[in-house]
Structure formats: structure tokens, C-alpha cells
PDB file of C-alpha atoms in Angstrom:
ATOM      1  CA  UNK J  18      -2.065  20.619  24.517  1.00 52.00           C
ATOM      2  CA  UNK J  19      -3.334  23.851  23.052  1.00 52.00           C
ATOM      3  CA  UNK J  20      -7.028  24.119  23.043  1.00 56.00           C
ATOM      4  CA  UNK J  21      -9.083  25.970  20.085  1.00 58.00           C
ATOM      5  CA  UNK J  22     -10.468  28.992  21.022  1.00 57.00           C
ATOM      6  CA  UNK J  23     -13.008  29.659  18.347  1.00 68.00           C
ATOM      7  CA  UNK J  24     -16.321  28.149  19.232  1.00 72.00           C
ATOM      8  CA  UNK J  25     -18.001  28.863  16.804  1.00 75.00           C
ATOM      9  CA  UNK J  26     -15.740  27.367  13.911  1.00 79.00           C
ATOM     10  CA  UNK J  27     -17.599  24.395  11.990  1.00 82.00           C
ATOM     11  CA  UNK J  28     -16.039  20.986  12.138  1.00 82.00           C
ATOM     12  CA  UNK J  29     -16.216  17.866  10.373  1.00 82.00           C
ATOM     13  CA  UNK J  30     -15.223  14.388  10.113  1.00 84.00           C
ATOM     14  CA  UNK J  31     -11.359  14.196   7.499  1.00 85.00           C
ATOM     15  CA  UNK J  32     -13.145  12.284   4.707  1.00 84.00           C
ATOM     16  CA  UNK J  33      -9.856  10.788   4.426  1.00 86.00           C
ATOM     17  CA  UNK J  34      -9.984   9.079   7.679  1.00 87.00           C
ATOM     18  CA  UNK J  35     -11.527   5.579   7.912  1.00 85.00           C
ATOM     19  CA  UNK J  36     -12.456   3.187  10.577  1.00 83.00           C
ATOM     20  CA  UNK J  37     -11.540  -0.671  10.665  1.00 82.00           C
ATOM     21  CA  UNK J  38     -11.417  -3.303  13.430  1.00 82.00           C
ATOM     22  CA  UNK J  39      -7.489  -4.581  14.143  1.00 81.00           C
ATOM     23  CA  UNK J  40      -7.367  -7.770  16.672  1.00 79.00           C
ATOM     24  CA  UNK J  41     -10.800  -6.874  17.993  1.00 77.00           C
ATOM     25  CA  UNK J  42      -9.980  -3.177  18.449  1.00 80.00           C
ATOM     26  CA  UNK J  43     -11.560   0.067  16.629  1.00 82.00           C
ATOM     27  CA  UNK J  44      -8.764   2.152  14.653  1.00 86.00           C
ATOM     28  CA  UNK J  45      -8.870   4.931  12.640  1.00 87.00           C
ATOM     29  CA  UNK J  46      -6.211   5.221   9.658  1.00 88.00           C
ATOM     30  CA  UNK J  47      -5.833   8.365   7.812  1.00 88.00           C
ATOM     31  CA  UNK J  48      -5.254   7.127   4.211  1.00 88.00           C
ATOM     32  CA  UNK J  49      -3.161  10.004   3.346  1.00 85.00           C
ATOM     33  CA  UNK J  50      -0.657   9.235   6.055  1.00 86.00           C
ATOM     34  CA  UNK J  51      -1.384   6.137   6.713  1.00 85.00           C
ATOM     35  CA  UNK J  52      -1.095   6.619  10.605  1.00 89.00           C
ATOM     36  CA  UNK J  53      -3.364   4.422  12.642  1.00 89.00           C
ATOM     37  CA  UNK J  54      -4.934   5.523  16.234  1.00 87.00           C
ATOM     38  CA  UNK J  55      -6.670   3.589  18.649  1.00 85.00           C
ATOM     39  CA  UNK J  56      -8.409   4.925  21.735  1.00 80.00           C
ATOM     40  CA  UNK J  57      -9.277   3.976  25.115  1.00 76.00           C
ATOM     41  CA  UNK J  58     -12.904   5.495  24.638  1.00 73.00           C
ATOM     42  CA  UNK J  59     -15.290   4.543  22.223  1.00 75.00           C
ATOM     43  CA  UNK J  60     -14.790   6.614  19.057  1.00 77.00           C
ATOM     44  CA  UNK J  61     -17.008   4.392  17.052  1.00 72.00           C
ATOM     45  CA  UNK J  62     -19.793   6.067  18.926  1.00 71.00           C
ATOM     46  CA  UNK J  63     -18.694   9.498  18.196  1.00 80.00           C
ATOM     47  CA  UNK J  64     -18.013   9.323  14.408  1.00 79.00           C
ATOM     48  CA  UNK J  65     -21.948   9.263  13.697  1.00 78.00           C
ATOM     49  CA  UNK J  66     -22.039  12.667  15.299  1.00 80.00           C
ATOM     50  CA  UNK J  67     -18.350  13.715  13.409  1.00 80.00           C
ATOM     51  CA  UNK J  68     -19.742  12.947   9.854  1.00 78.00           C
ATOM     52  CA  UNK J  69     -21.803  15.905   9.953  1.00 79.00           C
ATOM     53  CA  UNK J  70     -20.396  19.368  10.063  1.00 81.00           C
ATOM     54  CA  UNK J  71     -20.727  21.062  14.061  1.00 81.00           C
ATOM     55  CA  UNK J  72     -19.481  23.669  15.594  1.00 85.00           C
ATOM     56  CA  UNK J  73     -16.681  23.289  17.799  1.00 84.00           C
ATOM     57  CA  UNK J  74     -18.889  24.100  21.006  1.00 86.00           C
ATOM     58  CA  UNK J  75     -21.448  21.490  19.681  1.00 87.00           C
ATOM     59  CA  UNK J  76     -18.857  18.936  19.099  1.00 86.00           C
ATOM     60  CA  UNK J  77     -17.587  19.899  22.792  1.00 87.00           C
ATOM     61  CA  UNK J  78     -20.864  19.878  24.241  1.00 88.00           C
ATOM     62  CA  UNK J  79     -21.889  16.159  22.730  1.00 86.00           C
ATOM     63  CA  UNK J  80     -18.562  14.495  23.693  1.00 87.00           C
ATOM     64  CA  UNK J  81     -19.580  15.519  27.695  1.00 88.00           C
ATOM     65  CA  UNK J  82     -22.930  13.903  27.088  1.00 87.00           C
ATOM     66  CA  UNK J  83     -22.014  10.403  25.306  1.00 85.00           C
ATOM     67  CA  UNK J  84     -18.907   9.717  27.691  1.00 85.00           C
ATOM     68  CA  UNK J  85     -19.766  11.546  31.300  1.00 87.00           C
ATOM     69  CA  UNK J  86     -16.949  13.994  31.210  1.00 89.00           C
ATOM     70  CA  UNK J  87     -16.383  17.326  32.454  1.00 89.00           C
ATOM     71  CA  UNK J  88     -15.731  20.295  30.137  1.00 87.00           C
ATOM     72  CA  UNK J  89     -12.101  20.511  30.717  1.00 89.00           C
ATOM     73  CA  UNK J  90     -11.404  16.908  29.422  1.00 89.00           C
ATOM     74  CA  UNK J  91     -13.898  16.982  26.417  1.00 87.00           C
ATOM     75  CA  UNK J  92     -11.631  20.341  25.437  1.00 87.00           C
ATOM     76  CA  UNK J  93      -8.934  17.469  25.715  1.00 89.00           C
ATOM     77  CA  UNK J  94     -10.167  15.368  23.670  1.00 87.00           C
ATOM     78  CA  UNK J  95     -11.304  17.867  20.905  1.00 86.00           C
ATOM     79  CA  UNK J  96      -7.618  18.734  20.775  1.00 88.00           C
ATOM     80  CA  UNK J  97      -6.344  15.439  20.065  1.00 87.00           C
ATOM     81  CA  UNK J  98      -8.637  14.758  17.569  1.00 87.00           C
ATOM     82  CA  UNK J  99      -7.591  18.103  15.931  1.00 87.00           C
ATOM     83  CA  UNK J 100      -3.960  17.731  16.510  1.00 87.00           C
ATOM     84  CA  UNK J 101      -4.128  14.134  15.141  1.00 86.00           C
ATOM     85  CA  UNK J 102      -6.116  15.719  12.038  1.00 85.00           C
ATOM     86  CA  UNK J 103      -9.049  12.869  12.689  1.00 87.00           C
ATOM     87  CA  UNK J 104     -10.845  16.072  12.313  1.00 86.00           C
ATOM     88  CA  UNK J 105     -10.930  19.625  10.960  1.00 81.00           C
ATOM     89  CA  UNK J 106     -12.490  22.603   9.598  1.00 77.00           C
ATOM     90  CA  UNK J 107     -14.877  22.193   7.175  1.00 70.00           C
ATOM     91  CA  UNK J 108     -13.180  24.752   4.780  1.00 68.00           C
ATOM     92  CA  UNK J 109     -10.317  22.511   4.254  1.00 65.00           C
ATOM     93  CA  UNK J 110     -12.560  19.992   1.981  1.00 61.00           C
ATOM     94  CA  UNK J 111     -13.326  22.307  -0.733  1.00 62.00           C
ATOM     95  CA  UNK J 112     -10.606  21.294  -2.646  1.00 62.00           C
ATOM     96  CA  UNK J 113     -11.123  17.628  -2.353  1.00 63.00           C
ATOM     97  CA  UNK J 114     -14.479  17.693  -2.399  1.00 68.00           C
ATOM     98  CA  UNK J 115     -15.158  16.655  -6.078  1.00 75.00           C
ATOM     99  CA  UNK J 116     -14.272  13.250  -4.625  1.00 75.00           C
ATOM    100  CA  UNK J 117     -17.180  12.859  -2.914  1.00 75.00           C
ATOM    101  CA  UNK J 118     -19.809  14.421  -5.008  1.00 78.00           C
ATOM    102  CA  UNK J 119     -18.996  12.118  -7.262  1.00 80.00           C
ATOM    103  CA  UNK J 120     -19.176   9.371  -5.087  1.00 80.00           C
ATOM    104  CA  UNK J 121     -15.664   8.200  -6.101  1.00 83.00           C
ATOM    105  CA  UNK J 122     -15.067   7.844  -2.542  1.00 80.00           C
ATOM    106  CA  UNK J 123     -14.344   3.720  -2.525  1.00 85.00           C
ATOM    107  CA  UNK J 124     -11.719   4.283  -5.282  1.00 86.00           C
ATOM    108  CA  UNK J 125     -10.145   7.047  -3.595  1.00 84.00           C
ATOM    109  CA  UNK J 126      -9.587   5.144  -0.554  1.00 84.00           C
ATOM    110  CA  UNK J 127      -8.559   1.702  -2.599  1.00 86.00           C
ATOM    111  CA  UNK J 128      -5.680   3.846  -4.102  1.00 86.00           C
ATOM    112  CA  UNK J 129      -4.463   6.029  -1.877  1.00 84.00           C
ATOM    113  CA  UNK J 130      -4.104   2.558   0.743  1.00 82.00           C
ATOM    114  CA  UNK J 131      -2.848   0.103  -2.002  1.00 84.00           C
ATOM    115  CA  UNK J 132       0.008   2.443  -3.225  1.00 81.00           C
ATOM    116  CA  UNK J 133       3.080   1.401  -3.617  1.00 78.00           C
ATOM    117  CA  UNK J 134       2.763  -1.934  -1.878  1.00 75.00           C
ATOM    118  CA  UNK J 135       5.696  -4.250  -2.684  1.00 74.00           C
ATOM    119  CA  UNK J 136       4.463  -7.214  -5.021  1.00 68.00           C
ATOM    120  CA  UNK J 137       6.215 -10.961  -3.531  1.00 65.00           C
ATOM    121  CA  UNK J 138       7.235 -13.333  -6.102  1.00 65.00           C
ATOM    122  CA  UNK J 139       5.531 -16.540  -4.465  1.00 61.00           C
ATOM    123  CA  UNK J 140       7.133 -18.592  -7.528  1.00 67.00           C
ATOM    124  CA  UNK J 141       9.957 -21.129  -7.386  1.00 72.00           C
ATOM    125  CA  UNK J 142      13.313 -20.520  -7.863  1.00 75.00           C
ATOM    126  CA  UNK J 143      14.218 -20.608 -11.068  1.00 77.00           C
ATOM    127  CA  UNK J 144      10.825 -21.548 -12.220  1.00 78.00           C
ATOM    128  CA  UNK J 145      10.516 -18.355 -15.161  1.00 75.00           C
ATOM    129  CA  UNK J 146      14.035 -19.951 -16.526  1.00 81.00           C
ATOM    130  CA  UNK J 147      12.257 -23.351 -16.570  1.00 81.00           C
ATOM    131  CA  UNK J 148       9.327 -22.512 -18.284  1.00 79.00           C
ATOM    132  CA  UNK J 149      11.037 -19.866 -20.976  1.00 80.00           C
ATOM    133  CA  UNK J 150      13.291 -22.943 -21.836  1.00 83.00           C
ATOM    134  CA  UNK J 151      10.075 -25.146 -22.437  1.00 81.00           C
ATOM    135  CA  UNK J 152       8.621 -22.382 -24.512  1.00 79.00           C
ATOM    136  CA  UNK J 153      11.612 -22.453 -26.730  1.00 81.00           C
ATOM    137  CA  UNK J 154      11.611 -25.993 -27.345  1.00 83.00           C
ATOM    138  CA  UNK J 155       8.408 -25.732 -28.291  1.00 80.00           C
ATOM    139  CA  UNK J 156       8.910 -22.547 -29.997  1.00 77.00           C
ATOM    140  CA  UNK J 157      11.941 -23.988 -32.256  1.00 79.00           C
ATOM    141  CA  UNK J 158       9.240 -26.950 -33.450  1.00 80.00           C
ATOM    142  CA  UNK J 159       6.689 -24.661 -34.568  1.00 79.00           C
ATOM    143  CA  UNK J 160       6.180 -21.323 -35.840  1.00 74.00           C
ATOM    144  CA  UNK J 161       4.989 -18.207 -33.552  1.00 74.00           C
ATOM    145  CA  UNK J 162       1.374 -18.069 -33.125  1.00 73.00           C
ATOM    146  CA  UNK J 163      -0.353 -15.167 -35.236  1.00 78.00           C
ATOM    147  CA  UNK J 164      -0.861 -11.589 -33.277  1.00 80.00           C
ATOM    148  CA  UNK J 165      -3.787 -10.504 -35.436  1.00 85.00           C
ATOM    149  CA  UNK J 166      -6.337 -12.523 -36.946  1.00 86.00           C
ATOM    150  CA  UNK J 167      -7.008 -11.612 -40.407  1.00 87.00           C
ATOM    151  CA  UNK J 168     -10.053 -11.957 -42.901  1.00 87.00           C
ATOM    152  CA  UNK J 169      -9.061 -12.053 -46.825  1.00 83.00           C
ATOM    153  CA  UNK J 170     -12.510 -10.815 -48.235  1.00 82.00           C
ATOM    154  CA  UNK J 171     -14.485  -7.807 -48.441  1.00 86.00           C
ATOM    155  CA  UNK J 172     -12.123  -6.209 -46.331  1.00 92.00           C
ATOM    156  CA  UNK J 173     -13.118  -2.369 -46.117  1.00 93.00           C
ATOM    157  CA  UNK J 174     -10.399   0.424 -45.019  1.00 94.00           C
ATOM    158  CA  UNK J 175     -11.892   2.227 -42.451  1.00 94.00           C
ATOM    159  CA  UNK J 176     -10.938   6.384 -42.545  1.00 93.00           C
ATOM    160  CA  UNK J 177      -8.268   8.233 -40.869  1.00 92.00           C
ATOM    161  CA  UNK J 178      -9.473   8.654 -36.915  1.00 91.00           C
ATOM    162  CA  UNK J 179      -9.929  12.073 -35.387  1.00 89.00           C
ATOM    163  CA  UNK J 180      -9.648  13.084 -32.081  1.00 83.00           C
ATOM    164  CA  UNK J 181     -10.082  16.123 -30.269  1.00 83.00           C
ATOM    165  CA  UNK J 182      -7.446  16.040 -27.346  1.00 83.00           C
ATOM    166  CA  UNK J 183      -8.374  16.613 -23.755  1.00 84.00           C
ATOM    167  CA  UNK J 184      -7.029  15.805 -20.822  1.00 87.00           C
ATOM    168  CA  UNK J 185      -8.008  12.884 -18.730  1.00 87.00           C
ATOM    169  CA  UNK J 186      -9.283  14.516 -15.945  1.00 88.00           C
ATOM    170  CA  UNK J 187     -11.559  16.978 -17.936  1.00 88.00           C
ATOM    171  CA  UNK J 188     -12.960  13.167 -19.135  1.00 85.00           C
ATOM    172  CA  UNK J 189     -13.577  11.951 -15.823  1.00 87.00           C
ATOM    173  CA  UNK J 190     -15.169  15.308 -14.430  1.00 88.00           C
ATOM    174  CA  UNK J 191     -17.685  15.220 -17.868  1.00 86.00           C
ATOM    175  CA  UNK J 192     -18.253  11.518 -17.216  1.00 85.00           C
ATOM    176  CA  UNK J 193     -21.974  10.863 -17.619  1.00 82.00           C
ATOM    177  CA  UNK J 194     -24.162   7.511 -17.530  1.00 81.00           C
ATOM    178  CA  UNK J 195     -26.884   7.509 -20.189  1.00 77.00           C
ATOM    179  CA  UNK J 196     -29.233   5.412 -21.414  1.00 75.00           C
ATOM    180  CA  UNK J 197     -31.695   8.137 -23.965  1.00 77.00           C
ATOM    181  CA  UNK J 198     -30.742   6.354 -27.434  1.00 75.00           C
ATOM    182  CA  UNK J 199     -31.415   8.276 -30.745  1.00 77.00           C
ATOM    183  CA  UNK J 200     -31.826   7.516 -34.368  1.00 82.00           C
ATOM    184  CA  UNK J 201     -28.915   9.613 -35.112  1.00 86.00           C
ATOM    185  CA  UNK J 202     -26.944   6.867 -37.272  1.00 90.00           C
ATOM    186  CA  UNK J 203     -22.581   6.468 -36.217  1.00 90.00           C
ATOM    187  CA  UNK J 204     -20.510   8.045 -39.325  1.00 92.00           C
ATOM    188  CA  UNK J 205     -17.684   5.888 -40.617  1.00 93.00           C
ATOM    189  CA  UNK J 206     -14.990   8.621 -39.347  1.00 94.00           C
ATOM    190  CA  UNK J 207     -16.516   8.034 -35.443  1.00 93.00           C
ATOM    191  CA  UNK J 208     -16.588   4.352 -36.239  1.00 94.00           C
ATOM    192  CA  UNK J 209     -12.756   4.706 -37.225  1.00 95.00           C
ATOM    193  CA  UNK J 210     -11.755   6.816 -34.130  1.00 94.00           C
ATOM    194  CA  UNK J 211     -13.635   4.551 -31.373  1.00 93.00           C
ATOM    195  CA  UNK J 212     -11.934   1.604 -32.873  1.00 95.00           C
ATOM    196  CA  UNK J 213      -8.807   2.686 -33.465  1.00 94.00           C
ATOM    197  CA  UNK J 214      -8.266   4.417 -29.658  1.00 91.00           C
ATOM    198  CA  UNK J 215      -9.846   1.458 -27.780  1.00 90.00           C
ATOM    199  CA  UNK J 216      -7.412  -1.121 -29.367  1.00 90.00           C
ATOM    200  CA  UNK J 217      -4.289   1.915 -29.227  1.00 88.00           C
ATOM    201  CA  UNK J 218      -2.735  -0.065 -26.211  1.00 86.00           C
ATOM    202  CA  UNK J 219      -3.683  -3.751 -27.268  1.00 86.00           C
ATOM    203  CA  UNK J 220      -1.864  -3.158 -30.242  1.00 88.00           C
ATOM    204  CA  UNK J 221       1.009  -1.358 -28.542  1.00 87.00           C
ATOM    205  CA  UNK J 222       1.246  -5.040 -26.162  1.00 84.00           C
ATOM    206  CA  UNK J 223       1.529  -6.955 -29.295  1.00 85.00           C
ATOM    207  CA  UNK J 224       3.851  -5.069 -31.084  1.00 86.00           C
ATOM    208  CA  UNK J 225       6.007  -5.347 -28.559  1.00 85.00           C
ATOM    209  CA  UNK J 226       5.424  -8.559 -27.974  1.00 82.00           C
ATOM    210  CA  UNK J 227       6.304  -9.418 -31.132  1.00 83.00           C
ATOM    211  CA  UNK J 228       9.240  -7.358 -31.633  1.00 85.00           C
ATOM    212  CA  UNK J 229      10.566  -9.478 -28.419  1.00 82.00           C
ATOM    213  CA  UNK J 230       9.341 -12.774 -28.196  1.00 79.00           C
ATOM    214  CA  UNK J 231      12.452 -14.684 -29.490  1.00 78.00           C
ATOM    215  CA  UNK J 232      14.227 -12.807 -26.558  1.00 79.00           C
ATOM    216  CA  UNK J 233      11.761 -13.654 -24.611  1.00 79.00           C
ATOM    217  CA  UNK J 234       8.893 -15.826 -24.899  1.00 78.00           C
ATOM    218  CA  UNK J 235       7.219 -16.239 -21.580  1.00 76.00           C
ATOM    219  CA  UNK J 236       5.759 -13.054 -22.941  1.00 75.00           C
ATOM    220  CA  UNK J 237       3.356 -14.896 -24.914  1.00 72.00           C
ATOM    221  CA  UNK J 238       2.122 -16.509 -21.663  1.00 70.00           C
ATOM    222  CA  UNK J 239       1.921 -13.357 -19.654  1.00 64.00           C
ATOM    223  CA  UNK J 240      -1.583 -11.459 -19.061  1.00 52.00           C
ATOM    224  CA  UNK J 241      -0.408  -8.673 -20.879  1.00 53.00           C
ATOM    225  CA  UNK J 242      -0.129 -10.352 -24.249  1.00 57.00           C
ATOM    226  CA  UNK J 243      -3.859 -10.184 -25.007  1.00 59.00           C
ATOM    227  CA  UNK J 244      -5.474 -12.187 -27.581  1.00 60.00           C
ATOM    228  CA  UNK J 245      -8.582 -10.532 -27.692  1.00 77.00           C
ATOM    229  CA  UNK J 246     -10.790  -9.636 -30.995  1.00 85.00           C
ATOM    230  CA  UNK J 247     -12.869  -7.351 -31.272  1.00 91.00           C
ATOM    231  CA  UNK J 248     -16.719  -7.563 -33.266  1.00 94.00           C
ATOM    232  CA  UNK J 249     -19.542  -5.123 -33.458  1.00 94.00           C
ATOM    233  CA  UNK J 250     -22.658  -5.512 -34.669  1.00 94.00           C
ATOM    234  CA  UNK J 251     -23.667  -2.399 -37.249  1.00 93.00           C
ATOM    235  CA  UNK J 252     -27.485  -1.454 -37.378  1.00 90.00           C
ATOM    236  CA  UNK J 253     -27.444   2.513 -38.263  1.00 89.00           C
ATOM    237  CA  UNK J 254     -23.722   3.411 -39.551  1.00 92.00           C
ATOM    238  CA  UNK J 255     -23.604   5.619 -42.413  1.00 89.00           C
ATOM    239  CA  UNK J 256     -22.337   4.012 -45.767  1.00 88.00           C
ATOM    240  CA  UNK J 257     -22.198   0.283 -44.272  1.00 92.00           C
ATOM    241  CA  UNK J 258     -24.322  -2.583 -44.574  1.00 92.00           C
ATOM    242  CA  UNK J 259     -26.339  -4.047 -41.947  1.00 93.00           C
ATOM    243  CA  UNK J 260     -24.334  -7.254 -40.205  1.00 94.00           C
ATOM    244  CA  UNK J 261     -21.055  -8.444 -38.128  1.00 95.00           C
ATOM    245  CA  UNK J 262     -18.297  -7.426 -38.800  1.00 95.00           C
ATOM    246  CA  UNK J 263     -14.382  -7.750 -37.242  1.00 95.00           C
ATOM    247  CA  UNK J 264     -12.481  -4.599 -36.867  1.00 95.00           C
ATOM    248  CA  UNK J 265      -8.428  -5.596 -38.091  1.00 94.00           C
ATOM    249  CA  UNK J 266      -6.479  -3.224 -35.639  1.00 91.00           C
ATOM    250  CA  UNK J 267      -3.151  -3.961 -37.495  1.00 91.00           C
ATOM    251  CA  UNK J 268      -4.497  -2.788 -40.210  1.00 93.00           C
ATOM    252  CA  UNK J 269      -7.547  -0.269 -39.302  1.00 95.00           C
ATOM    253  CA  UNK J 270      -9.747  -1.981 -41.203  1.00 95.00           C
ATOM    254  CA  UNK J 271     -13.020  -3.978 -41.138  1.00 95.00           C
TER     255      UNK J 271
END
């Protein structure tokens, strides 16, 4: 095992690398990789001291205090956890460290350990053929249930919706949480475009939906097909009366 040589290089914990107890043992899984390692010493002690950048001689230094050990062996040690990439230089986080600063942290490590898990179908066999013929039985009695809900009266066309494209991640990186409210009253063309892109993919679902539910009509049942409407109450839009109103997404009106 080949032992660093610079002392004086700083070293830190790999964000990336989390702790969790397996059959009443300590591991450490690197999320990335998803390789687990378990240890015959006590690392839970030691990651207190990791989470904060050291130099190498520091870390060295502390690992002979907290487990008894000559020099030679603590060297060992520091290796392994180097080799195993449990931890590394500092410099290596700038690019990931956005992550973190933005305490997005949680999420990061929910993805990066949930993807692309295999999904089980607990179900019966032959249970989806069951229930689709049901639905068509029912189906043939009855007409199809309505995908919008529509008003008659006083409808109002709303105008065309503009957008100025970004991408997503410039989004998330100017994500702010603010609660300083004005008396700056909502035109009817931001109206339009915050309606009409927050119901873009509802009304994608039942399109399609409806385009295949003779085909298949366990699609009505599934948690895709969503019935939801949507209301808003309007105290300070320009050009609108004061009240309730429902927002038509078939038809981008209100």
C-alpha cells in the first residue's frame, strides 16, 4: 500500500460517503459507487474528526491518539481510507460543492441511492386483464367520464402565454424562498403564462388518456390520469374583477 507523502495536503470527509448500521454493524456506502465497507475499528468515532478539512499529518496524528497505534499503522490506515476514496483532497469538491451550499444534500443522496432500482409487480396474475375487462363492461353501459370540467357563462379567454426559456438548472440555482409581498397587481398575460405552464403536463396526461382509453381503460384508474381542477382566488389582477374563478386548461380560459 502506497503511502501519501505530502503532509501538508488538506483532507476531508467524500460528501458522497454516508454511514448506516447493517445487522448491528457500522458501514460506510459511497453513493456514487455504491460500494459498502465495514471495519474492524471504530470509524464512527473518526468521521466527527473527517467532516472537517485536516491536513494529512493532522489526520495521521489524531488516528494514533483515538485508537493507540503507532505511526506506521495510522499511515496504514490513512491509505485505505484514501485508496477506498472514503476520503480525499479537499480540492476535489469544488465542483460538487453547489450541492451542499444549497443544502440539497438529502435529495442528492435519495437519488443517487434509489436509481434505477427494479420496481416488483406484487399484483396477481392476470389481475390488470381482470380489472380492464370490468372497466369495459362498465364502460360499454355508460359513456366516458368528462376530462375537463367546463363552465358555460362568463367565460373569459385568457391571452396568449409568454415565456422566456431557460434551462432548468439556471431555475434551480436562482431558486429563492420569499415571503416580502407588494402591491404590484398580476397582469392578465402573467396570469395566462402561470396557468397555462403549471397545467402543460396535466393536460398532456389527459390527452393522452383520452386519445387511448378505449384501448385501454385501466388508464382512467391509474395515478397518472389526474382529475384535478384548478381555482384561484383574484384580489389585485389587472382588468379582472375581484372573486373565484376556475381556470379551463382545455381551453385557456377562465
Amino acid at each position: 500500500m502506497k503511502h501519501p507523502t505530502n503532509q501538508d495536503k488538506k483532507i476531508v470527509l467524500n460528501p458522497f460517503v454516508v454511514g448506516n448500521w447493517e445487522d448491528g454493524s457500522f458501514v460506510l456506502i459511497n453513493t456514487i459507487t455504491k460500494k459498502k465497507y465495514s471495519f474492524s475499528f471504530p470509524i464512527f468515532d473518526l468521521m466527527f474528526f473527517l467532516n472537517q478539512q485536516n491536513r494529512l499529518s493532522s489526520l495521521v496524528k489524531k488516528i494514533r491518539n483515538i485508537y493507540g497505534i503507532d505511526a506506521g499503522t495510522s499511515r496504514e490506515i490513512v491509505s485505505m481510507l484514501l485508496e477506498s476514496d472514503i476520503i480525499h483532497e479537499s480540492e476535489k469538491l469544488r465542483d460538487n460543492n453547489i450541492w451542499f451550499e444549497r443544502n440539497w444534500r438529502n435529495a442528492l443522496y435519495f437519488h443517487l441511492l434509489t436509481r434505477n432500482c427494479e420496481f416488483m409487480d406484487m399484483g396477481q396474475e392476470g389481475e390488470f386483464d381482470v380489472k380492464t375487462n370490468v372497466l369495459k363492461n362498465y364502460l360499454s353501459e355508460s359513456s366516458f367520464p368528462a376530462f375537463y370540467k367546463e363552465y358555460n357563462d362568463n367565460n373569459i379567454l385568457l391571452p396568449k402565454p409568454k415565456m422566456d426559456y431557460v434551462s432548468s438548472g439556471q431555475v434551480l440555482l436562482n431558486r429563492r424562498t420569499s415571503r416580502r409581498f407588494g402591491d404590484i397587481p398580476v397582469t392578465l398575460e402573467q396570469l395566462s403564462t402561470i396557468l397555462y405552464y403549471t397545467c402543460q403536463p396535466a393536460k398532456a396526461i389527459r390527452d393522452y388518456a383520452n386519445r387511448k382509453k378505449k384501448d385501454n381503460p385501466m388508464i382512467l384508474v391509474l395515478s397518472a390520469y389526474t382529475p384535478y381542477e384548478i381555482y384561484f382566488s383574484n384580489n389585485n389582477i389587472e382588468g379582472l374583477k375581484k372573486g373565484l374563478y376556475h381556470y379551463n386548461m382545455n381551453k385557456h380560459e377562465i
